[in-house]
XYZ file of N, CA and C in Angstrom:
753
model
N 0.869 -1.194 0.000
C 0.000 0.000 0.000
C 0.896 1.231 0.000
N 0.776 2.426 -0.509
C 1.264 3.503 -0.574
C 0.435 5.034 -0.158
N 1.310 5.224 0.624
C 0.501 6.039 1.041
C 0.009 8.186 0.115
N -0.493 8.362 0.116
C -0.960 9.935 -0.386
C -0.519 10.487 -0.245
N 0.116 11.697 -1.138
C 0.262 12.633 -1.255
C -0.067 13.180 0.232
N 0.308 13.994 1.035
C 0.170 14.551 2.484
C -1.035 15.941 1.747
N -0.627 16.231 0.714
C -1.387 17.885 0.413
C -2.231 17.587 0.092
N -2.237 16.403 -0.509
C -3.726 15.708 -1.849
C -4.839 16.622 -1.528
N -5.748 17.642 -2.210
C -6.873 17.776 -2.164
C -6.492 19.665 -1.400
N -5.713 19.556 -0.487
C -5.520 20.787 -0.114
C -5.013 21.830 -0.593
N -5.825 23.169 -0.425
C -5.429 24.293 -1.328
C -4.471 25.032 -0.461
N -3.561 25.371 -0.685
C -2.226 25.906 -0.125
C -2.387 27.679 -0.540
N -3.448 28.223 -1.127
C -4.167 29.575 -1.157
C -3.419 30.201 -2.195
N -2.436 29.338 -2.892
C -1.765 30.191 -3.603
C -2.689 30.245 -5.304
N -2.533 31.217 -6.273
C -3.283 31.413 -7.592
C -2.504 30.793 -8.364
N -3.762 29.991 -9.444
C -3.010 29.241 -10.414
C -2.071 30.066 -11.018
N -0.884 29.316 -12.018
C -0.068 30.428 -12.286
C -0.100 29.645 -14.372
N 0.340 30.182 -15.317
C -0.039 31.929 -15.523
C -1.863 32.039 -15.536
N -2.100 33.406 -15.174
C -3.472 33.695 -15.343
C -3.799 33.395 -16.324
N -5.367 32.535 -17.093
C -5.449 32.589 -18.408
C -5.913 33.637 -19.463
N -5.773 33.577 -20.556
C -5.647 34.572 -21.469
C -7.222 35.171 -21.904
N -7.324 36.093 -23.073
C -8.693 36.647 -22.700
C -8.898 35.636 -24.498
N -10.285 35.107 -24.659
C -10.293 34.575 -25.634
C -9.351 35.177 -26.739
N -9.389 34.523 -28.104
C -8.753 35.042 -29.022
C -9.189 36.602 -29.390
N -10.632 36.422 -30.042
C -11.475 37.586 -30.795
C -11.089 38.549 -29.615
N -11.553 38.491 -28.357
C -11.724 39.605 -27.217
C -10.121 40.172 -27.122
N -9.043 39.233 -27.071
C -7.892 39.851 -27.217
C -7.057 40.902 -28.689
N -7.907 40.352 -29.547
C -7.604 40.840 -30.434
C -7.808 42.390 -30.571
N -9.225 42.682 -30.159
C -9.907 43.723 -29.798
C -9.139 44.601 -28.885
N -8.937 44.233 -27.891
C -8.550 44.946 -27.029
C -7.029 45.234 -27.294
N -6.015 44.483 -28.135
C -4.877 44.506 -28.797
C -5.040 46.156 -29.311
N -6.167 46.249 -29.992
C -6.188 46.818 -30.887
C -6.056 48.117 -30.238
N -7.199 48.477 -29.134
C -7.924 49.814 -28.224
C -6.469 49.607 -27.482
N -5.306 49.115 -27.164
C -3.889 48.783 -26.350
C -3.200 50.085 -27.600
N -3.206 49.750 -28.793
C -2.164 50.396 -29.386
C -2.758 51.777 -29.640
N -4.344 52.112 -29.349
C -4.224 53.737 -30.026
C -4.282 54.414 -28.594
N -4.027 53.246 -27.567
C -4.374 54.254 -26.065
C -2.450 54.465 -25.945
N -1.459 53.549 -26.202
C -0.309 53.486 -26.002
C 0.305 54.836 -26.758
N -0.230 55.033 -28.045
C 0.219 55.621 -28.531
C -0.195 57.380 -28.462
N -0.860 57.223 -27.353
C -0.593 58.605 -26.991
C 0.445 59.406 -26.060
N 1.421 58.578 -25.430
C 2.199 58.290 -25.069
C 3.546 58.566 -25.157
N 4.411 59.504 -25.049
C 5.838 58.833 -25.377
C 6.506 58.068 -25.039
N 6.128 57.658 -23.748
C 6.768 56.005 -23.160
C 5.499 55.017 -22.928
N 5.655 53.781 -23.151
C 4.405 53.269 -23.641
C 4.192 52.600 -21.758
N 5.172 52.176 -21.092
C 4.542 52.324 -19.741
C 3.104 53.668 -18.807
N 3.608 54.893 -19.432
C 2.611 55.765 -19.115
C 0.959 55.602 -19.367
N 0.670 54.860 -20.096
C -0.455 53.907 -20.544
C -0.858 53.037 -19.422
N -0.339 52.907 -18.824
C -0.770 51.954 -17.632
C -2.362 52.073 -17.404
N -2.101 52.819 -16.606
C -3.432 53.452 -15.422
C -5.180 53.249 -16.877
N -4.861 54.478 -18.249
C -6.120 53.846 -18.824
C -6.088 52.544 -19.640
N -5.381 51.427 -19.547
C -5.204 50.384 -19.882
C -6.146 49.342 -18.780
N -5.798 49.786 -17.837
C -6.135 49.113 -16.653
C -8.041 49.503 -16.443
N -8.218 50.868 -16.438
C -9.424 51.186 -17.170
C -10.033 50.026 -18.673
N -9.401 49.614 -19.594
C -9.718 49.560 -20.305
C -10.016 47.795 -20.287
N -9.329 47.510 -19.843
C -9.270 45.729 -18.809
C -10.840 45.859 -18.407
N -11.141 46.989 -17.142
C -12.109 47.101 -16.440
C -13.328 47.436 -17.585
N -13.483 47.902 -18.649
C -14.903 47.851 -19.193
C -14.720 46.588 -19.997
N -14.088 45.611 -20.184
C -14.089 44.230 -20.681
C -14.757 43.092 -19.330
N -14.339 43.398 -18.142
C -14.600 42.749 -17.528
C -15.606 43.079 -15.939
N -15.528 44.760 -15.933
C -16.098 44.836 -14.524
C -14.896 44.950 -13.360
N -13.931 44.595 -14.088
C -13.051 44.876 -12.773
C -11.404 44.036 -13.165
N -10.265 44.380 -12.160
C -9.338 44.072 -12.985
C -8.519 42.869 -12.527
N -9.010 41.543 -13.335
C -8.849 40.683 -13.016
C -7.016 40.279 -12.840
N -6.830 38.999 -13.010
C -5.536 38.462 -13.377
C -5.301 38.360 -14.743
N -6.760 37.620 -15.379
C -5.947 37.839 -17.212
C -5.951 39.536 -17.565
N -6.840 40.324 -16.411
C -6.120 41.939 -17.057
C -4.717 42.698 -17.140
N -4.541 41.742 -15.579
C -3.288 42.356 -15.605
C -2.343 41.585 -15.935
N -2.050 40.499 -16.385
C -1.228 39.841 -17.506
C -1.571 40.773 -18.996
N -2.680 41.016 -19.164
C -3.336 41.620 -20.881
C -2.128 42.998 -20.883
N -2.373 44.202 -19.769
C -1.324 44.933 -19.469
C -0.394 44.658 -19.395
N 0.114 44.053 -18.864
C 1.800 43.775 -18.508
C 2.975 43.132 -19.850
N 1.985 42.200 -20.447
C 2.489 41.871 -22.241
C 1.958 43.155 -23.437
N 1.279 43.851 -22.712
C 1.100 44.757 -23.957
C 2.235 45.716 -23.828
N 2.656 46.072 -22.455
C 3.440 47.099 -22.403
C 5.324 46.356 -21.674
N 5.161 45.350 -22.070
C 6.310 45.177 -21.520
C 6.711 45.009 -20.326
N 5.860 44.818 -19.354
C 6.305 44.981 -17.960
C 6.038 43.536 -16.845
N 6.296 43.634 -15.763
C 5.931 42.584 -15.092
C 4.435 42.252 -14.533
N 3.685 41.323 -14.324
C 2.108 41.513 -13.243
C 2.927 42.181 -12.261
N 3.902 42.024 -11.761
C 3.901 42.593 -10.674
C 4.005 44.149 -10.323
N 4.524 44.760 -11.398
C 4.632 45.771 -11.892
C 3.028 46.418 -12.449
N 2.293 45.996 -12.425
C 1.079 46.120 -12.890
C -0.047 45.834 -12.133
N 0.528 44.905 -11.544
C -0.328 44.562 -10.015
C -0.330 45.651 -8.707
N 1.118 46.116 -8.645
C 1.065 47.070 -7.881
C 0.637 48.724 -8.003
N 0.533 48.923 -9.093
C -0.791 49.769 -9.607
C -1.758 49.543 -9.626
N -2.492 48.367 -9.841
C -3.718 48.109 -9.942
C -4.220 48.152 -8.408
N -3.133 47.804 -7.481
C -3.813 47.538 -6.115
C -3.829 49.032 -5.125
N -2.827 49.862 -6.120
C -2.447 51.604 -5.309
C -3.866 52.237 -5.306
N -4.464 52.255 -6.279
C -6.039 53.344 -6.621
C -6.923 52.260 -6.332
N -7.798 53.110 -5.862
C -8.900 52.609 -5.876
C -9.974 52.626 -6.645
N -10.010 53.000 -7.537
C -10.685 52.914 -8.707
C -10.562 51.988 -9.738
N -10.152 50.530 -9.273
C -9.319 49.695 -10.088
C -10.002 48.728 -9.108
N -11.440 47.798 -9.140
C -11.546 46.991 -8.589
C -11.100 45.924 -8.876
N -10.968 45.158 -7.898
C -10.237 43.565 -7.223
C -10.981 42.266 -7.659
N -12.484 42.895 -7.279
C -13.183 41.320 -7.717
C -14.749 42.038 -8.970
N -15.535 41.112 -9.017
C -16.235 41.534 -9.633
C -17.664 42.429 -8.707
N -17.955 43.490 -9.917
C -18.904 44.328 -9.081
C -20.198 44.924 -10.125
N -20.653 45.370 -9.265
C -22.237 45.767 -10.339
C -22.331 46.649 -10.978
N -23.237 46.640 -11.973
C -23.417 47.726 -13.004
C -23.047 49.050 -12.576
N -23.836 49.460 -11.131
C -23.625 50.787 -10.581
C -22.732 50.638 -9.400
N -21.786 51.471 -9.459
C -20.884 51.664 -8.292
C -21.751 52.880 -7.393
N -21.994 52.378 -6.302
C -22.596 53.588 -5.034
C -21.685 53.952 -4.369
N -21.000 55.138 -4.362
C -20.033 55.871 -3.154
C -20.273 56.735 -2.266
N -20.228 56.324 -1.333
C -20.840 57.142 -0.147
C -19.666 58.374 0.566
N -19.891 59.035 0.410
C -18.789 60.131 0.997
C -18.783 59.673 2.038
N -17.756 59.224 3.267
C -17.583 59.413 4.575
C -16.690 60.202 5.153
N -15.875 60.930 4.850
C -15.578 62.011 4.990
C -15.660 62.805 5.930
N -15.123 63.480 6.807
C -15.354 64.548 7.863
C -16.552 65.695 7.691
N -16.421 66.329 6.304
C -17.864 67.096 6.040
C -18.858 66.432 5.786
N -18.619 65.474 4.997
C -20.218 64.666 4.511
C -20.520 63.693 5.632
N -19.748 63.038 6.522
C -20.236 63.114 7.601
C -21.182 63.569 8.421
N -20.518 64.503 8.678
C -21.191 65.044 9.931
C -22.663 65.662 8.887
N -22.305 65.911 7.903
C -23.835 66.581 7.199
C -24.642 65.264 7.099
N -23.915 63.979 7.426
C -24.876 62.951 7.119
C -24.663 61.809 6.226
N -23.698 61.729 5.777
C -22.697 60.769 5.377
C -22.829 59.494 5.339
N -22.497 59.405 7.345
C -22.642 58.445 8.098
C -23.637 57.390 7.624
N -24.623 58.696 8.381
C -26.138 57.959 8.253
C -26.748 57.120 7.074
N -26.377 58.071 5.901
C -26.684 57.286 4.481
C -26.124 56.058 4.290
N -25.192 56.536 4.616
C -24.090 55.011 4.425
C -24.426 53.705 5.341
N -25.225 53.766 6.611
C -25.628 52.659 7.507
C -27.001 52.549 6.496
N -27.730 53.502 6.428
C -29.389 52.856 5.547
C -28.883 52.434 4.594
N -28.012 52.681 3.633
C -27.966 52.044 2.654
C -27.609 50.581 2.585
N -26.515 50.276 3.792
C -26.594 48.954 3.385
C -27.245 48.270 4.229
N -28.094 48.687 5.233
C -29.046 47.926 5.904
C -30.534 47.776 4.320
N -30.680 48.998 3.820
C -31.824 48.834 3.006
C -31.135 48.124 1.645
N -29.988 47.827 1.139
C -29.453 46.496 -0.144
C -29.015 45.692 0.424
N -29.170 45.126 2.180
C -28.487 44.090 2.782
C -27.138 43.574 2.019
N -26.106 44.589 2.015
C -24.792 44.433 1.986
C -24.067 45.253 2.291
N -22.910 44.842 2.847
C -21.789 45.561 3.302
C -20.936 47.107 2.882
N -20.099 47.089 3.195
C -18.964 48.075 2.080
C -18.269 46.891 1.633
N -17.968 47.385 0.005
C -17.686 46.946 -1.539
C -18.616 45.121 -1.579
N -19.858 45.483 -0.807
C -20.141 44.230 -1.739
C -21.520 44.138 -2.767
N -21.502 43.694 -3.204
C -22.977 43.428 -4.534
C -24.281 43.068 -4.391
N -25.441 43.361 -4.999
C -26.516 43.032 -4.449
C -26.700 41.947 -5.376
N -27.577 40.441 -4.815
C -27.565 39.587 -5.802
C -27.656 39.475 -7.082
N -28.641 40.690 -7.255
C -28.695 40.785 -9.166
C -27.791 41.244 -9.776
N -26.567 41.488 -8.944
C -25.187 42.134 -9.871
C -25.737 43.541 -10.465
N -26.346 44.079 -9.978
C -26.387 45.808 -10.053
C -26.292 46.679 -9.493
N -25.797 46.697 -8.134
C -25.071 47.492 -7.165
C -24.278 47.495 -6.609
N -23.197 48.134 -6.379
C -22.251 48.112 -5.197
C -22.222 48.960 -4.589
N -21.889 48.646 -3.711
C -22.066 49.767 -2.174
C -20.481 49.715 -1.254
N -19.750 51.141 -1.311
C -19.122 51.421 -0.895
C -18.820 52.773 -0.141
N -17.892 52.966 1.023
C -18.231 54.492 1.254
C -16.459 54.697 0.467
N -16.557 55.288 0.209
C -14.861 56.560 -0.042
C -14.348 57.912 0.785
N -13.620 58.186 0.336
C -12.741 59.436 1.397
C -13.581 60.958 0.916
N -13.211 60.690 -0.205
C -13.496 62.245 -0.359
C -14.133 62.168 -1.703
N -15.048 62.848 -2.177
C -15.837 63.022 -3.456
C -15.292 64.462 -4.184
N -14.364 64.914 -3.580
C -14.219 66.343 -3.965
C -15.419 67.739 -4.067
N -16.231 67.042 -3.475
C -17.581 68.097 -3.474
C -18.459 68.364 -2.228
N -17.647 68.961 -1.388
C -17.216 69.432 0.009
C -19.209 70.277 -0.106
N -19.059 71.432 -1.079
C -20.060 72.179 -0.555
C -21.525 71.863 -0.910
N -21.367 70.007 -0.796
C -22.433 69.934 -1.403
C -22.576 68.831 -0.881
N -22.156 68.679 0.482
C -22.377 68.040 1.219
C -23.595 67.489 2.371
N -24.015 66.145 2.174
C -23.311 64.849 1.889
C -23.629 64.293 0.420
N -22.249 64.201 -0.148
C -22.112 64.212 -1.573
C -22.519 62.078 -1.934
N -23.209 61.692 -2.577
C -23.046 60.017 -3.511
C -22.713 60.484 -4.784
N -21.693 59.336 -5.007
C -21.376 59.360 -6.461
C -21.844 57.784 -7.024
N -22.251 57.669 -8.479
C -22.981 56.473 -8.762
C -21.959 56.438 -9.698
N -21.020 55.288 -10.358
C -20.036 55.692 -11.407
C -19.750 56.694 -12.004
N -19.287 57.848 -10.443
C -18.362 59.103 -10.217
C -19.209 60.025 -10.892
N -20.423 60.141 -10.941
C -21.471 61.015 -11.383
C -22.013 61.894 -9.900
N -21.910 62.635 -9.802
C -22.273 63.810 -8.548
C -24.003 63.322 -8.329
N -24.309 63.021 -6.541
C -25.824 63.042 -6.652
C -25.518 63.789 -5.405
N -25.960 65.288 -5.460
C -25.522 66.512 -4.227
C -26.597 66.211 -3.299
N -26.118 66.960 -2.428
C -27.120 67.540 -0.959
C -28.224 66.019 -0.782
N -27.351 64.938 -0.341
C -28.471 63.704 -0.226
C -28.724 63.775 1.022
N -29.930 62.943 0.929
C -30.361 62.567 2.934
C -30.382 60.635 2.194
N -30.889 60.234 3.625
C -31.028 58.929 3.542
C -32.400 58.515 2.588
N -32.991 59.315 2.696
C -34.439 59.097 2.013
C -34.434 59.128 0.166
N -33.914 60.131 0.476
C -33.214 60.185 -1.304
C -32.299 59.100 -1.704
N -31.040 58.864 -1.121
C -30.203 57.643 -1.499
C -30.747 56.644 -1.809
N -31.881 56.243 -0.894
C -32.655 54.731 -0.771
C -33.279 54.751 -1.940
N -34.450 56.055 -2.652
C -34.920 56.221 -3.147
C -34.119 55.528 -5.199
N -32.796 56.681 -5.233
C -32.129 56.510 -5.999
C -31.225 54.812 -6.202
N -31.251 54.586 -5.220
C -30.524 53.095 -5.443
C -31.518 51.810 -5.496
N -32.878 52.534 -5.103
C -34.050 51.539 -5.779
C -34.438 51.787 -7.384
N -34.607 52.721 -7.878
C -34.202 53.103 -9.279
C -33.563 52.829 -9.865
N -32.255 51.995 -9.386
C -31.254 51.498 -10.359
C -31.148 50.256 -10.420
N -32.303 49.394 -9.422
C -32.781 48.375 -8.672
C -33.381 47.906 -10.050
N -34.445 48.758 -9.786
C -35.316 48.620 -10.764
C -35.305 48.739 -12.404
N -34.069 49.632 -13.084
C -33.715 49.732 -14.167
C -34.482 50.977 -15.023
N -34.714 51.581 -13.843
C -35.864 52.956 -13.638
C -34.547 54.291 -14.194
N -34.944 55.150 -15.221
C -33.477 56.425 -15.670
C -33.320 57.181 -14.031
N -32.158 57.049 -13.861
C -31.499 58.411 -13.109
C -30.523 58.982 -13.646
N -30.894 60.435 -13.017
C -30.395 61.380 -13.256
C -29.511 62.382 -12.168
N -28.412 62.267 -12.668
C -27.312 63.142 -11.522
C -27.329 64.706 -11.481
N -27.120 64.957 -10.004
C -27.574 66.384 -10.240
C -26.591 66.650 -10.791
N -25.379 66.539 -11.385
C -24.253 67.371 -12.232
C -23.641 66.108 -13.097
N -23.006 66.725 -14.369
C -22.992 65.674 -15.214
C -23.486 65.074 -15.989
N -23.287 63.964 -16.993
C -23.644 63.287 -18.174
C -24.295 62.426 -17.089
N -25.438 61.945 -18.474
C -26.602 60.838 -17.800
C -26.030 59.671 -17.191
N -26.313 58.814 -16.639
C -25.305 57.311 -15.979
C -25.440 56.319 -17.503
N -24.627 55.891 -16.992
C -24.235 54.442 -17.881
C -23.511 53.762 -17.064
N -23.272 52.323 -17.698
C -22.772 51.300 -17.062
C -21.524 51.731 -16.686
N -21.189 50.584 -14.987
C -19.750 50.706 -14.596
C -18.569 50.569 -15.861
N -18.941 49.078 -16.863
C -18.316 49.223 -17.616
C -18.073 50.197 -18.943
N -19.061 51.289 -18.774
C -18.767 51.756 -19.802
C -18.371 53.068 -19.674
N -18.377 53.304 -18.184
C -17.803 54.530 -17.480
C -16.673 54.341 -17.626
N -15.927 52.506 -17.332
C -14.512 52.408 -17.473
C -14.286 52.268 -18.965
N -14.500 52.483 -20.363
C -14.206 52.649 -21.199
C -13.983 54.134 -21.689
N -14.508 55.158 -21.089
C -14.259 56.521 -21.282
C -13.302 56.923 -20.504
N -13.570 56.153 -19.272
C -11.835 56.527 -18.320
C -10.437 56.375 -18.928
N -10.927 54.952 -19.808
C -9.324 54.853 -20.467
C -9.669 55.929 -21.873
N -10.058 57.141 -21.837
C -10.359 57.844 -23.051
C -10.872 58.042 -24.169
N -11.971 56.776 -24.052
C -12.246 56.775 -25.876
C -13.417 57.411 -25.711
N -13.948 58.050 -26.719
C -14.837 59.473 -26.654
C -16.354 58.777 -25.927
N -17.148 59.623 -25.222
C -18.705 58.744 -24.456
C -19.308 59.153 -25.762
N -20.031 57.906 -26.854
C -20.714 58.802 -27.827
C -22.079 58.297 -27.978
N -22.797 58.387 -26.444
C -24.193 58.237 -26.425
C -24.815 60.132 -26.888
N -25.962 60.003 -27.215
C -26.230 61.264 -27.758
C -26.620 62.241 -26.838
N -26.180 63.555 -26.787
C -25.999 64.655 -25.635
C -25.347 64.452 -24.716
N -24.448 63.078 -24.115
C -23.850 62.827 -23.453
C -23.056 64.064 -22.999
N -21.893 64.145 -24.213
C -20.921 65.634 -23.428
C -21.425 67.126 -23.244
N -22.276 66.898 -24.094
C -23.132 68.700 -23.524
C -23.358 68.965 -22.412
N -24.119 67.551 -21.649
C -24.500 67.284 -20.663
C -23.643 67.246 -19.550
N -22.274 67.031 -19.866
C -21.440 66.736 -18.979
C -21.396 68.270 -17.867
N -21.233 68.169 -16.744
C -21.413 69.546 -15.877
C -20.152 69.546 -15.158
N -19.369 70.574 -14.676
C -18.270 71.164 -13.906
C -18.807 71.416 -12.821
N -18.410 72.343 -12.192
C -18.418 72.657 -10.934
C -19.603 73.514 -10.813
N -20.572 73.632 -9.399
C -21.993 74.327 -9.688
C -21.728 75.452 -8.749
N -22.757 76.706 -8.581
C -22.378 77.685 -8.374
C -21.696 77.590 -6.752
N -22.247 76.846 -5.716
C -21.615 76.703 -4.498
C -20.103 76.688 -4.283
N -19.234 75.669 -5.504
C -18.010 75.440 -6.026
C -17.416 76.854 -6.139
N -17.992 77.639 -7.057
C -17.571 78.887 -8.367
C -17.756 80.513 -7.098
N -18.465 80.385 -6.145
C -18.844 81.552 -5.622
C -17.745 82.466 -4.769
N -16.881 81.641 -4.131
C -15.451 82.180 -4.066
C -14.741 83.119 -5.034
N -14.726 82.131 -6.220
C -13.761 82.714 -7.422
C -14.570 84.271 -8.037
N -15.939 84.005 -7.523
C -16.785 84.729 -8.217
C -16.745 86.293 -7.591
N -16.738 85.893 -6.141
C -16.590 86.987 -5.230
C -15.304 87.566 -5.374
N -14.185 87.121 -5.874
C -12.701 87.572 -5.915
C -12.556 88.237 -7.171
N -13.001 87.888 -8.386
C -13.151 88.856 -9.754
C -14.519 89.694 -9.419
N -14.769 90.340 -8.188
C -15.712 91.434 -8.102
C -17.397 91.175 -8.463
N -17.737 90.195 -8.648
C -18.836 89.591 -9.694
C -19.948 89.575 -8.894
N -20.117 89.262 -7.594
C -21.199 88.978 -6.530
C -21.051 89.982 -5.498
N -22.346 90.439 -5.850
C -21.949 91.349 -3.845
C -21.543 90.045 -2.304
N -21.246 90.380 -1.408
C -21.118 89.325 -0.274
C -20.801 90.607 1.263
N -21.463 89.666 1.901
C -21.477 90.417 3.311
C -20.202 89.316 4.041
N -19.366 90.406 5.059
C -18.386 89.363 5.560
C -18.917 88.377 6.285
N -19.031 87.112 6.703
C -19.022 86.494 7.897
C -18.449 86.155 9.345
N -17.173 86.714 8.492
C -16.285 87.207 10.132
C -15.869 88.616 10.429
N -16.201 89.338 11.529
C -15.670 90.483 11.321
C -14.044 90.821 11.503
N -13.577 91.717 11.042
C -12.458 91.865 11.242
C -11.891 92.256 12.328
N -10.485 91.708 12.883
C -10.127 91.412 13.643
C -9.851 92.909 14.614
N -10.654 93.042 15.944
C -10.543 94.018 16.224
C -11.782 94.758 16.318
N -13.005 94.546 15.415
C -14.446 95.182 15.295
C -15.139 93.624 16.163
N -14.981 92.859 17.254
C -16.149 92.115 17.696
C -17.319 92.944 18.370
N -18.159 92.006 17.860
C -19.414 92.979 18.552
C -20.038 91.952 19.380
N -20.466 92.526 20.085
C -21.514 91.949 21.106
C -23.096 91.500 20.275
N -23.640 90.866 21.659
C -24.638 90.154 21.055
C -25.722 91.306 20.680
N -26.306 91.266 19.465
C -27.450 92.423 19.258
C -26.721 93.189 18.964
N -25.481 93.307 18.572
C -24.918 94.194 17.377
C -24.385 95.205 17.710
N -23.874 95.536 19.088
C -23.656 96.717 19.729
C -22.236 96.569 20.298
């Protein structure tokens, strides 16, 4: 009698090695969208980051055959490619849903309520932070900062601005996308898919119709600073100057 293998059957946690490849046709394709994104470039490593984008609207997120797909297109190592992919966060790990939900948690959107959205929300899609709702059309995550402080507590749905939310609205909006019901961001081009948000990330033009007209900058809350400094808005101080405090009732 001879005895077994001691490991037989046991997974030792490590990943098969090499990752496998992306079919033929699909590689070919993406060969293709590799050389006009590279070639904007003067070093074809600088391509990285919308490559890795460009992995992500093939698949939803950036697998192992992505980052092998990167790493032979441009010459470099997975590991070298891996460790970019794992620096940003905008470069998911596993697979995720049509709509990405980001919850500002943040010190301002916080305290304006942040928090709160962010506990209803995943008590009302019964899931966590970064995980999926069974039908593969949501994810729910909170993030650091949305960059949109005065418009706080800021959600972003695949990085589309939804301003000044409460919990009632969020719930509202992430049943709408539940449902396959149009939303609409208060700033910005209409939504589209995660993956096809990550196909414009790696640069290739959005050419649904009115899309870029639509696209919105910064809204007047953003602009009213700059506005007040080129003379443009009247404004009353809010602090007085140092030296004029007044008492209560103005005296």
């Amino acid at each position: 009698m001879t005895a077994s293998p001691s490991n037989q059957g046991v997974s030792l946690g490590m990943p098969q090695l090499p990752a496998p490849d992306f079919p033929a046709e699909v590689r070919e394709r993406l060969e293709a969208d590799a050389r006009e994104v590279i070639a904007r470039y003067p070093d074809s490593r600088s391509a990285l980051l919308p490559l890795l984008h460009l992995t992500q609207s093939e698949e939803g997120h950036v697998s192992r055959t992505g980052i092998r797909f990167c790493a032979e297109v441009l010459g470099l190592t997975t590991a070298e490619v891996t460790a970019v992919a794992t620096f940003y966060t905008m470069y998911r790990r596993k697979p995720s849903g049509d709509y990405q939900v980001g919850v500002c948690t943040n010190t301002l959107c916080a305290v304006m309520g942040g928090d709160a959205i962010f506990e209803e929300l995943k008590e009302h899609l019964g899931v966590g932070n970064n995980e999926t709702t069974p039908d593969g059309k949501v994810t729910l995550e909170h993030i650091e900062c949305n960059a949109a402080c005065d418009y706080a507590p800021v959600v972003m749905v695949n990085w589309e601005f939804f301003d000044n939310q409460t919990p009632q609205s969020a719930k509202a909006m992430v049943d709408d996308l539940l449902a396959g019901r149009e939303v609409s961001p208060t700033r910005g081009a209409p939504l589209c898919t995660y993956k096809e948000t990550a196909r414009i990330l790696a640069g290739f033009p959005d050419e649904r119709e009115g899309a870029v007209e639509a696209t919105g900058g910064a809204g007047p809350a953003s602009l009213i600073g700059l506005r007040i400094a080129r003379g443009e808005s009247a404004h009353t101080p809010i602090v007085h100057p140092r030296g004029e405090a007044t008492t209560e009732g103005g005296e």
